[in-house]
Tab-separated table of C-alpha atoms in Angstrom:
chain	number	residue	atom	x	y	z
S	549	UNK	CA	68.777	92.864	92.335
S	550	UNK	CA	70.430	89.512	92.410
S	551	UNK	CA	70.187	86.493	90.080
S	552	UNK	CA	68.907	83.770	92.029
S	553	UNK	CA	69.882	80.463	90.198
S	554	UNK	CA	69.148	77.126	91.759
S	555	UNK	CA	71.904	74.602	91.834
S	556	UNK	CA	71.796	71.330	91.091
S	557	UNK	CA	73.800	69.110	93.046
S	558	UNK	CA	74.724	66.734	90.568
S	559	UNK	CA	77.458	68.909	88.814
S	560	UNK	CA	80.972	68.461	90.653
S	561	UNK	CA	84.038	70.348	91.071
S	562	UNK	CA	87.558	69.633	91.534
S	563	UNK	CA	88.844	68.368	94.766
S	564	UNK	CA	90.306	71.290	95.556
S	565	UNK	CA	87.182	73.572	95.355
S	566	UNK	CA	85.872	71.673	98.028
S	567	UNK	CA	88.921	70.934	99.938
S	568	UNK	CA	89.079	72.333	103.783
S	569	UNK	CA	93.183	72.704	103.467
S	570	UNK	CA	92.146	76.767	102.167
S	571	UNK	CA	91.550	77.087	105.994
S	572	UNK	CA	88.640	79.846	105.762
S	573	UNK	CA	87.148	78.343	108.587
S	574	UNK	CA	90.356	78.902	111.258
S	575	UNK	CA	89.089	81.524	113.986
S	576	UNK	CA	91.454	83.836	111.959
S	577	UNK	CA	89.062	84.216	108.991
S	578	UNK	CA	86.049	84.176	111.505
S	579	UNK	CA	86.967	87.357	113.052
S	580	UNK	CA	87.346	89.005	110.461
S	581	UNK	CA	83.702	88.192	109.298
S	582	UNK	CA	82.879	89.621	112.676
S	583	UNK	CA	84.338	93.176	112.147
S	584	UNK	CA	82.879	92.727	108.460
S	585	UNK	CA	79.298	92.464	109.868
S	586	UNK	CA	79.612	95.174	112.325
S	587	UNK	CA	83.062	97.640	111.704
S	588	UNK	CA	83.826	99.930	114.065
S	589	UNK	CA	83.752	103.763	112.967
S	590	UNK	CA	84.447	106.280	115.593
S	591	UNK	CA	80.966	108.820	114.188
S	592	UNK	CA	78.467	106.048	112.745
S	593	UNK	CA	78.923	103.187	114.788
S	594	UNK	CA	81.224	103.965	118.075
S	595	UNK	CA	80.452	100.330	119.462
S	596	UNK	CA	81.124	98.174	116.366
S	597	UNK	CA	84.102	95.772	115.975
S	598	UNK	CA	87.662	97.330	116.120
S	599	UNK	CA	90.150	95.628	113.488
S	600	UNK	CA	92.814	94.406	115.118
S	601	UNK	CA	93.586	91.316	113.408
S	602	UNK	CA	94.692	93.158	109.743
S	603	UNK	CA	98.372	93.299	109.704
S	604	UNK	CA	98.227	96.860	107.396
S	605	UNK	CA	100.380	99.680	107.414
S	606	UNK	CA	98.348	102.830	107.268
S	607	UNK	CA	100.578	104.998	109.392
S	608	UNK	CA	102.886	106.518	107.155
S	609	UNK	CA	100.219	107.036	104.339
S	610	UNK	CA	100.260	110.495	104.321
S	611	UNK	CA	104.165	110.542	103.066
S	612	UNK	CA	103.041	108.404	99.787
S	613	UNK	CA	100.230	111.028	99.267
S	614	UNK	CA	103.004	114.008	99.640
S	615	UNK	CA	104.781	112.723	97.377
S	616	UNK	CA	102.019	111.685	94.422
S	617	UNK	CA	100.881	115.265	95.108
S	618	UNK	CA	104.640	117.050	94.639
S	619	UNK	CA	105.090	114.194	91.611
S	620	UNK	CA	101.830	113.839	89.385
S	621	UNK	CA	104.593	112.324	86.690
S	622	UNK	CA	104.838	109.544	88.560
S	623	UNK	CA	100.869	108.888	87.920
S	624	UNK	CA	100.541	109.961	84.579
S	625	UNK	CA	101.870	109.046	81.865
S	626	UNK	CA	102.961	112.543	80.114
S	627	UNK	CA	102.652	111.733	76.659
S	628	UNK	CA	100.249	109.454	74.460
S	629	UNK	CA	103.554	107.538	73.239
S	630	UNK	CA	104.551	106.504	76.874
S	631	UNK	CA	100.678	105.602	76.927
S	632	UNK	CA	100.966	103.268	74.553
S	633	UNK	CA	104.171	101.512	75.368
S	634	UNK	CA	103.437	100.416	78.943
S	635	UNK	CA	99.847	99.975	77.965
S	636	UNK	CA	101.076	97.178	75.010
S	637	UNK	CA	103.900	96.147	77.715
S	638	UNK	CA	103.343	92.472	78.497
S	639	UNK	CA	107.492	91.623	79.049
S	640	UNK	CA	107.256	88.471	81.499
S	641	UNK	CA	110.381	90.067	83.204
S	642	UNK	CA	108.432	93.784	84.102
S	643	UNK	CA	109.713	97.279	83.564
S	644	UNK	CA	113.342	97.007	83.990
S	645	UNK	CA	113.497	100.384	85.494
S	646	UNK	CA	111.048	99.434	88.520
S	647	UNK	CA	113.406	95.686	89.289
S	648	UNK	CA	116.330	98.263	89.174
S	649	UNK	CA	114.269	100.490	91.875
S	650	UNK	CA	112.818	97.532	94.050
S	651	UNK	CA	116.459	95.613	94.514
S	652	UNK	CA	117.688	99.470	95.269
S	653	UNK	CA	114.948	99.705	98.143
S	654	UNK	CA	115.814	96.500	98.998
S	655	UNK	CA	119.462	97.328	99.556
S	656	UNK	CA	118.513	100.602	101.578
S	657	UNK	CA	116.054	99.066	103.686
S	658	UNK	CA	118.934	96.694	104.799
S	659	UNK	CA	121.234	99.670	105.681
S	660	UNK	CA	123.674	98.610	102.528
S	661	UNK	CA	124.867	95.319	104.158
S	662	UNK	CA	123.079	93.053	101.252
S	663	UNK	CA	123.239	93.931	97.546
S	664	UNK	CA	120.475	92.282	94.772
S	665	UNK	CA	120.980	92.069	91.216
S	666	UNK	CA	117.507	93.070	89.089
S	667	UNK	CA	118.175	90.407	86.935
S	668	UNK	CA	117.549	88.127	89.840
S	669	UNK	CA	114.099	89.917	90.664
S	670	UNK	CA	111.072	87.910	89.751
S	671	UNK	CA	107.623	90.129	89.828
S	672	UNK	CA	104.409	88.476	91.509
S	673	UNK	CA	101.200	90.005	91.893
S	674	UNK	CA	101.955	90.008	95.916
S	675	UNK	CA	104.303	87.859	98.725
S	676	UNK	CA	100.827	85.494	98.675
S	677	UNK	CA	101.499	84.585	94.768
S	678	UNK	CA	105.472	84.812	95.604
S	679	UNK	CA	105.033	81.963	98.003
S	680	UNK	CA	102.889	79.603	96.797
S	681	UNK	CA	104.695	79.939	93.442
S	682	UNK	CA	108.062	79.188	95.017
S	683	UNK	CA	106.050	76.237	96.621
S	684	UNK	CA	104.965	74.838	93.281
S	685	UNK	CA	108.663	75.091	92.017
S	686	UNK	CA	110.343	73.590	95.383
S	687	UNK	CA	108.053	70.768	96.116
S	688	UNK	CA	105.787	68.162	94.720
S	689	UNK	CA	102.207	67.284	96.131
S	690	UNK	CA	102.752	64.961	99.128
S	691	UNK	CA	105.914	67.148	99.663
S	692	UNK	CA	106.536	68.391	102.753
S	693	UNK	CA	107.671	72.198	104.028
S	694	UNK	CA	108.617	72.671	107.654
S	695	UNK	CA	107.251	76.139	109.183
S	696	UNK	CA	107.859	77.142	112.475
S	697	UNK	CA	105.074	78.214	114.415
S	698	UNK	CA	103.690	80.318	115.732
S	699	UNK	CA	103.244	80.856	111.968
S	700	UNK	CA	101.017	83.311	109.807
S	701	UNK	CA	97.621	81.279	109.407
S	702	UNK	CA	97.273	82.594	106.358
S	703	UNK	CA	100.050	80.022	105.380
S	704	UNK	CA	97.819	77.235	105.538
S	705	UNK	CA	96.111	78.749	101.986
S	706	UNK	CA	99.295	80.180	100.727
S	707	UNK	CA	101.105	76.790	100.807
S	708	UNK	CA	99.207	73.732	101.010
S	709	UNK	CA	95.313	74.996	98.766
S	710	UNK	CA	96.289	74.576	95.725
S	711	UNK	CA	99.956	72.780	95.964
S	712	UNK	CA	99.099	69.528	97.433
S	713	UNK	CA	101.957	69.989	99.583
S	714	UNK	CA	102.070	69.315	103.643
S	715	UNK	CA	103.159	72.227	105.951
S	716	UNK	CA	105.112	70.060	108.947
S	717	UNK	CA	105.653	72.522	112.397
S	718	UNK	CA	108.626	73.398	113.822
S	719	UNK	CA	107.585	74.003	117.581
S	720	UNK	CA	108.732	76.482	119.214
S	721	UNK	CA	107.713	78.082	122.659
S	722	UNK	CA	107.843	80.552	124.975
S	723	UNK	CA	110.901	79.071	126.825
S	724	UNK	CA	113.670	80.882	124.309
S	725	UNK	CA	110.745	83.498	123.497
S	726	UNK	CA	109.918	81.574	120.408
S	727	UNK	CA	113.277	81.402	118.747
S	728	UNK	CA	114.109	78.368	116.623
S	729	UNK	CA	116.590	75.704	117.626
S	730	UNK	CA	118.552	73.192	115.894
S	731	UNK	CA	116.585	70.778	117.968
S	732	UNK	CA	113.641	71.699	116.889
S	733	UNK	CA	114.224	71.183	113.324
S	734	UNK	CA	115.588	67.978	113.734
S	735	UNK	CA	112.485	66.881	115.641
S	736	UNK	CA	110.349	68.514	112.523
S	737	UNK	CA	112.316	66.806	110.111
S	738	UNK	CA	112.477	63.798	111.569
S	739	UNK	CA	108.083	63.711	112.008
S	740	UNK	CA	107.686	64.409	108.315
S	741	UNK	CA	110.120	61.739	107.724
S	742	UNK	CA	108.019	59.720	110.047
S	743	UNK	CA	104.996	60.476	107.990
S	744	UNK	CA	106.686	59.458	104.665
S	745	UNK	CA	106.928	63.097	103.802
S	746	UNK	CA	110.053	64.124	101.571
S	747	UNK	CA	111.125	67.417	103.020
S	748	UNK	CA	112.099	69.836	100.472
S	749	UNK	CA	112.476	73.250	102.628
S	750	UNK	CA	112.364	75.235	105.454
S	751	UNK	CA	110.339	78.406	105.211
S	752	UNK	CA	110.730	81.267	107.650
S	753	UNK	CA	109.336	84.838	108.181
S	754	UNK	CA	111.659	87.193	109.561
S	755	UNK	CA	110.756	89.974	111.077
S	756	UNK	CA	108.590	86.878	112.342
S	757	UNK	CA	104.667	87.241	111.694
S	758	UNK	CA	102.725	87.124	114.063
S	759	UNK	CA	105.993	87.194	116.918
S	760	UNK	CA	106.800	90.888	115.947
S	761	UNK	CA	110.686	89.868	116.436
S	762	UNK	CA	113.548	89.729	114.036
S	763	UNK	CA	115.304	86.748	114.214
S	764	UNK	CA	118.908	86.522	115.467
S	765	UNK	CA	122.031	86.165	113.094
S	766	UNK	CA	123.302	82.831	115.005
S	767	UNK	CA	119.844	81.388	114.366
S	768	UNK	CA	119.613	82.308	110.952
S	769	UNK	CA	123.293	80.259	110.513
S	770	UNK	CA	122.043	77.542	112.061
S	771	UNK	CA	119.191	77.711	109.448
S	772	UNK	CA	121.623	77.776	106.782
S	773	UNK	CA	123.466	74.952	108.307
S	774	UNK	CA	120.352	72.713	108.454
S	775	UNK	CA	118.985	72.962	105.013
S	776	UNK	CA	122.240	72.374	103.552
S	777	UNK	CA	123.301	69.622	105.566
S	778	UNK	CA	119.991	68.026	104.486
S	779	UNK	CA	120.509	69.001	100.925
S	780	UNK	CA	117.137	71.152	101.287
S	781	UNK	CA	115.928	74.884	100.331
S	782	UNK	CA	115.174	77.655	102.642
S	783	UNK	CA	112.594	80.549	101.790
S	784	UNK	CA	112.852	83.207	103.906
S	785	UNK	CA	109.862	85.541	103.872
S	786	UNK	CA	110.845	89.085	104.691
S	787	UNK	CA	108.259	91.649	104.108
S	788	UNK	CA	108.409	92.875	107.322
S	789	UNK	CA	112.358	93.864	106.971
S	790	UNK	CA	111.586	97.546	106.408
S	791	UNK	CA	109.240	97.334	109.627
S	792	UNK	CA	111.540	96.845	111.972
S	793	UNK	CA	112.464	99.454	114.027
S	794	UNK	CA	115.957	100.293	113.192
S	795	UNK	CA	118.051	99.020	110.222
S	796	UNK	CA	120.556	97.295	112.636
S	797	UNK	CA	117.652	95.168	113.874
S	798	UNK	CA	117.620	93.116	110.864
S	799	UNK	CA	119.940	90.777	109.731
S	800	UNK	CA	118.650	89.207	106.214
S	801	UNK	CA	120.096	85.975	105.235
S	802	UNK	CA	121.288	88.142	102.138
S	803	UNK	CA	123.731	89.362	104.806
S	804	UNK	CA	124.120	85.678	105.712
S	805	UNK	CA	125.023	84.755	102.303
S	806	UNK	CA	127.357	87.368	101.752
S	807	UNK	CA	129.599	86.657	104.893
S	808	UNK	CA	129.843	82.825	103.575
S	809	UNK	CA	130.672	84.490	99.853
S	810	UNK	CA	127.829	82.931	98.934
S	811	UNK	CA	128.823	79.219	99.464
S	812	UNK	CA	125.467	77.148	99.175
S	813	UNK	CA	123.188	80.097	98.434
S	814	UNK	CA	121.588	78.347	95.026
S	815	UNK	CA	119.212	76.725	97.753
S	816	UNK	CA	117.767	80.105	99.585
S	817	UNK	CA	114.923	82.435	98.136
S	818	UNK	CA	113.939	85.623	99.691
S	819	UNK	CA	110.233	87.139	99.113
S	820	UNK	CA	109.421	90.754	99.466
S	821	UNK	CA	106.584	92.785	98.710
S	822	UNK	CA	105.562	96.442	99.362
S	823	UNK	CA	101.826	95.538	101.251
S	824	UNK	CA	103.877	95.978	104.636
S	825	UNK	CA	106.624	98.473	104.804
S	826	UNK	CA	105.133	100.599	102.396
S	827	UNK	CA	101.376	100.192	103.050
S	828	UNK	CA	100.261	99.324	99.414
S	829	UNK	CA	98.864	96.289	99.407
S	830	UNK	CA	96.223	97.040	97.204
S	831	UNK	CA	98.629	97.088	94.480
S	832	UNK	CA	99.885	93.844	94.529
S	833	UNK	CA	103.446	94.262	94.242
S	834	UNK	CA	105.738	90.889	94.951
S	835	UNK	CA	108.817	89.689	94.216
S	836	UNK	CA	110.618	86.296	94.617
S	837	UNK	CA	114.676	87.090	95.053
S	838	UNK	CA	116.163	83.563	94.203
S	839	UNK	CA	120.024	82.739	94.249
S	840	UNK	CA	119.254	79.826	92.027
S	841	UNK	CA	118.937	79.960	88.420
S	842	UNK	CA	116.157	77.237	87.748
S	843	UNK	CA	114.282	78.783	90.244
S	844	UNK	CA	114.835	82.253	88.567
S	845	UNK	CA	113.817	80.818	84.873
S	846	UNK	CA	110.843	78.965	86.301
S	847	UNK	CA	109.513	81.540	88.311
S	848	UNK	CA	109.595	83.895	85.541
S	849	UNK	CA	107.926	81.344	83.620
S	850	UNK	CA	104.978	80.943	86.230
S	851	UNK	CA	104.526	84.308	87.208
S	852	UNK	CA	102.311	84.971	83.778
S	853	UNK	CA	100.003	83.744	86.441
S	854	UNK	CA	100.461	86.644	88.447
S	855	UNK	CA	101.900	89.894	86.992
S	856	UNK	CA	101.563	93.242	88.353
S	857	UNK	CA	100.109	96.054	85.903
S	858	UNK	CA	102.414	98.203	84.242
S	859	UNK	CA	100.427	101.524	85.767
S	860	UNK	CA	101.531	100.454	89.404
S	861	UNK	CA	105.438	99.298	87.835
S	862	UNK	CA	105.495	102.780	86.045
S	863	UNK	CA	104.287	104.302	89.195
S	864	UNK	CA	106.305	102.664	91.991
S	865	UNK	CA	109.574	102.734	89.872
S	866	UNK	CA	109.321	106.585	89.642
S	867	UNK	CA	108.705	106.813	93.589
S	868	UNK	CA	111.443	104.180	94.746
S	869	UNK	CA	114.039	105.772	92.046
S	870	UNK	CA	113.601	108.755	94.209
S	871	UNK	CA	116.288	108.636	97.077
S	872	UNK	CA	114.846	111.804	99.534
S	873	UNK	CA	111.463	109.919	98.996
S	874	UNK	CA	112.650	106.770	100.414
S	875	UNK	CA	115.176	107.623	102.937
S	876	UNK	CA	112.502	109.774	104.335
S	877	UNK	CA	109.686	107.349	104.559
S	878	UNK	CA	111.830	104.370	105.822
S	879	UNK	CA	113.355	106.552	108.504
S	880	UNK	CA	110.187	108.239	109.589
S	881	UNK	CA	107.837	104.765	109.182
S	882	UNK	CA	110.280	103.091	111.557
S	883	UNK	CA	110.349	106.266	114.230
S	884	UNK	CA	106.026	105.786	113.920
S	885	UNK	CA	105.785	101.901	114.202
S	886	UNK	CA	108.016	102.014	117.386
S	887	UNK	CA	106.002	104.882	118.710
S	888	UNK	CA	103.244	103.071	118.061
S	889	UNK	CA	104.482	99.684	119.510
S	890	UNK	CA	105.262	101.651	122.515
S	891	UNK	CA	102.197	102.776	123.193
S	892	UNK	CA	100.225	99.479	123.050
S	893	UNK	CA	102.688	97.828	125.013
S	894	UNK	CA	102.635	100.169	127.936
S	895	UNK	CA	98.728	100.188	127.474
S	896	UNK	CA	98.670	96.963	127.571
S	897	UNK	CA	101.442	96.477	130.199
S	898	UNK	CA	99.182	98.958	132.353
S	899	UNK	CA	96.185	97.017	132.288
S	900	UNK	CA	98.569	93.727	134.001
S	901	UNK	CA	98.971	92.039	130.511
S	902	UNK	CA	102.433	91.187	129.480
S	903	UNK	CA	103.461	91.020	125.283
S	904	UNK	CA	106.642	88.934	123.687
S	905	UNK	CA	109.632	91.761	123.295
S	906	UNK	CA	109.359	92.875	120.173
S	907	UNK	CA	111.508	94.857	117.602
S	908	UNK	CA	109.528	95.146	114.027
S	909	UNK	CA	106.420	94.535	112.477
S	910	UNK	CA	102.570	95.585	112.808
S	911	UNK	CA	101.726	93.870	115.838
S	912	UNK	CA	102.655	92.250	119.367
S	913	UNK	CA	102.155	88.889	120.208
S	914	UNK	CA	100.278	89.435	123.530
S	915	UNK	CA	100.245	87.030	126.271
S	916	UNK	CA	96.819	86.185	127.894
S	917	UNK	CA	97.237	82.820	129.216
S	918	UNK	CA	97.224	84.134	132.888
S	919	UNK	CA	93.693	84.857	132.114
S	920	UNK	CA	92.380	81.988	130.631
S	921	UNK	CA	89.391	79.549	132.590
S	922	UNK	CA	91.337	76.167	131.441
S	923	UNK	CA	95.005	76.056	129.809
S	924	UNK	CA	93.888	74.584	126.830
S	925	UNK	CA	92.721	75.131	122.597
S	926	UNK	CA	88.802	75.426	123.790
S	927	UNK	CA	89.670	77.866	127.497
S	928	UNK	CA	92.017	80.394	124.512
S	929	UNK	CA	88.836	80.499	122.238
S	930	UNK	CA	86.646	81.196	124.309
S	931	UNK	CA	88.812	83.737	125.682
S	932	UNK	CA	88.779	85.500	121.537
S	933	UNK	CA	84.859	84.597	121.709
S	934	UNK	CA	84.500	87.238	124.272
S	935	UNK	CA	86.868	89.633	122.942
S	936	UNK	CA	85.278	89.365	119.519
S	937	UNK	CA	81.599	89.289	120.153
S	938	UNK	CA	81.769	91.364	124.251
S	939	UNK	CA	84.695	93.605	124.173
S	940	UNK	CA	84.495	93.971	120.235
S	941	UNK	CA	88.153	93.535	119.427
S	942	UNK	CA	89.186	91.216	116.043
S	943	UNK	CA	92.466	89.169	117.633
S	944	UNK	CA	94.391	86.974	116.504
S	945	UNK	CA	94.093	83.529	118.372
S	946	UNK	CA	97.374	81.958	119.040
S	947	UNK	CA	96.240	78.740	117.758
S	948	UNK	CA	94.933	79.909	113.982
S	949	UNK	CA	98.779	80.544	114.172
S	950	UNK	CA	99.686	76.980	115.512
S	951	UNK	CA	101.280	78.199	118.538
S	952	UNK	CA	101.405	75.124	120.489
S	953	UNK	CA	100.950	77.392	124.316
S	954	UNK	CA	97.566	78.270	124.353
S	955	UNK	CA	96.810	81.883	125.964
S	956	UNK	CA	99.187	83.776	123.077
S	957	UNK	CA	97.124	86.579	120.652
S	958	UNK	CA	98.153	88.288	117.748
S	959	UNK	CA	97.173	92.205	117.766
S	960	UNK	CA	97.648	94.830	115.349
S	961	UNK	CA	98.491	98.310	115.687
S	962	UNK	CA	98.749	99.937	112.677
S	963	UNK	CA	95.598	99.479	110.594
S	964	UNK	CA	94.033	102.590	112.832
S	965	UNK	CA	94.284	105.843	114.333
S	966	UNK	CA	96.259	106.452	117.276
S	967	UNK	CA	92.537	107.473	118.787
S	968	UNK	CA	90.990	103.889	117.591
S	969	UNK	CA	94.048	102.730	119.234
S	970	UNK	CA	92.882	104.141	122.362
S	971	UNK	CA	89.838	103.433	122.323
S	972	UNK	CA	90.615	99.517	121.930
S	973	UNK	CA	93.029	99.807	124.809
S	974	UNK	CA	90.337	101.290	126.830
S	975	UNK	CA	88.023	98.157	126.036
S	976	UNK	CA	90.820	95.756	126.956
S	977	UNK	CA	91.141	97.816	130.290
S	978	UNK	CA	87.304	97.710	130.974
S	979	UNK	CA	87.071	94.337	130.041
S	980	UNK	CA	90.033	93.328	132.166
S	981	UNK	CA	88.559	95.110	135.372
S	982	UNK	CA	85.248	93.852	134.806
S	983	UNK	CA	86.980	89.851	135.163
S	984	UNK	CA	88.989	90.866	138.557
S	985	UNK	CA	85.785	92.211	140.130
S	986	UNK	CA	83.441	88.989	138.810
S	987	UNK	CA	86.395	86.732	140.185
């Protein structure tokens, strides 16, 4: 039974205990409440809420669990001497043998084209910790970041809760499918200046989140170009990079940096973490990959905040160090995710509703505008009311991502069964028919 204590509104917190920039209130967060209150389960509760708006990896679980089953060393610790040392193991820096084994899946995932030194690997108990730590060491509060949108909401936590600093939009739309433009960032840059905001970098996510698209390599140099004609950093967020659907895909601004011999690369951090393209994100695993040395020292430093056990290091080093392991699973998780993409698009596509192309990630960003009462914020939510409380489907709105076209929805495809996957495709299609014939 629980404690019931009654609180006296007299005693204060901090300002940021009580301040609204954590964003828990964006229709993002809401819908997940919804499934929370009523999840879907294909035996126990067939009409319940479907979770389409978790961005997990669960469909290459099964070759994780073949392998911990072939490898039980790689979960135990073999001797009460190994015991000890990694459970006394408190090195800021983490095992060295598991930074060897994560810049070595880094390399692979990347098809060979980008090398990473382990010295340069700092640990973080996830990409959420890797960000907003990299935000505490790039800007000051009142700083300013510029994003592009649509942009993960979670973002809104990651960067601004506890940092004081501003996120500033770079808007992009539907017209170039969403890609950013040296325009744009001008005309981002030139608003935060407006608003007396110093800009101190440009963060991106590539494979984008929630676009499901890598982003091209003359984009990503005219990134580069940007930030270092304004004497700014850029952080490029890139857990999705083993998600995309073939290695060629993806073009890292590692790659980037190696064509210019790394001219100007002490301004450009990469973050990685094994939630996505491995499906662990229980574990916690992060990294911040920084070409900078202060950054490197600092973030070392911090990260005391936010280490990762040395269980799941011991564990992980032992499974990435394997090379059939890994060139298995990356090859066969891509061939899944696009045969999964495939089959919601065409679902979807059947139904009359159109999705962004896409090339990577755990989702589509589907187009619903056609559908919506008024062309506006208020006609797109209560578009997601309906699908969240009638058709019982957790979306994404476009605009808990910032996207600046009402009408566009984030949906994920592989948190779930191929048959839950049907089944929510079947509810769009019901749904869907059920408007044409009321219209």
């Amino acid at each position: 039974m629980a404690i019931e204590i009654a609180q006296s509104p007299s005693v204060g917190v901090s300002k940021i205990a009580v301040s609204a920039t954590h964003g828990e209130d964006s229709p993002y967060f809401a819908g997940w409440k919804a499934y929370d209150e009523n999840p879907y389960d294909e035996s126990s509760n067939p009409s319940g809420v479907i979770q389409m708006g978790l961005a997990e990896n669960q469909v290459s679980f099964d070759l994780v669990e073949e392998y911990l089953e072939k490898h039980s060393e790689a979960s135990n610790w073999g001797s009460s001497k190994r015991f000890r040392e990694n459970a006394l193991f408190q090195d800021y820096h983490g095992l060295l043998s598991f930074r060897k084994a994560m810049a070595s899946f880094m390399e692979q995932i990347r098809g060979g084209r980008a090398k990473f030194d382990p010295e340069r690997i700092v640990l973080t108990a996830g990409a959420t910790a890797a960000n907003e730590l990299l935000t505490f060491i790039l800007a000051d509060p009142g700083d300013a970041l510029l994003v592009p949108t649509p942009y993960y909401p979670g973002f809104d936590r990651d960067l601004r809760w506890r940092t004081g600093v501003n996120i500033v939009p770079i808007h992009c739309d539907s017209s170039n499918n969403f890609q950013i433009t040296p325009q744009a960032l001008e005309a981002a840059y030139s608003e935060a200046e407006a608003k007396n905001m110093k800009v101190r970098g440009v963060l991106i996510t590539n494979p984008s989140n929630p676009l499901g698209a890598t982003i091209q390599r003359v984009v990503l140099q005219q990134i580069l170009d940007f930030v270092t004609k304004k004497n700014i950093h850029l952080v490029s967020d890139e857990i999705y990079s083993g998600s995309a659907f073939s290695s060629s895909k993806f073009i890292s601004i590692a790659e980037i940096l190696e064509d210019r011999k790394y001219r100007d690369s002490e301004r450009v951090h990469i973050v990685y973490s094994l939630s996505k393209d491995l499906g662990l994100p229980g574990f916690r695993v992060g990294t911040i990959y920084s070409y900078n040395d202060k950054v490197v020292t600092t973030a070392r430093r911090m990260s005391s905040f936010t280490l990762i056990s040395s269980q799941s290091q011991h564990l992980l080093a032992s499974m990435l160090s394997n090379k059939e392991f890994t060139e298995k699973y990356i090859k066969t998780n891509r061939e899944r995710l696009r045969k999964r993409y495939d089959m919601i698009i065409e679902g979807l596509k059947s139904t009359g509703i159109e999705c962004l192309k896409g090339n990577a990630g755990l989702f589509c960003w589907m187009n619903l505008s056609p559908f919506l009462d008024t062309p506006t914020r208020e006609g797109e939510l209560a578009l997601w009311n309906s699908m969240v409380h009638e058709v019982k489907l957790n979306i994404s709105p476009g605009s808990s991502c910032h996207c600046s076209e009402p009408g566009w929805f984030r949906v994920c495809f592989a948190n779930m069964s191929e048959q839950t996957l049907e089944v929510a495709m079947k509810r769009i299609h019901d749904f869907m028919e059920q408007r044409e014939r009321s219209s």
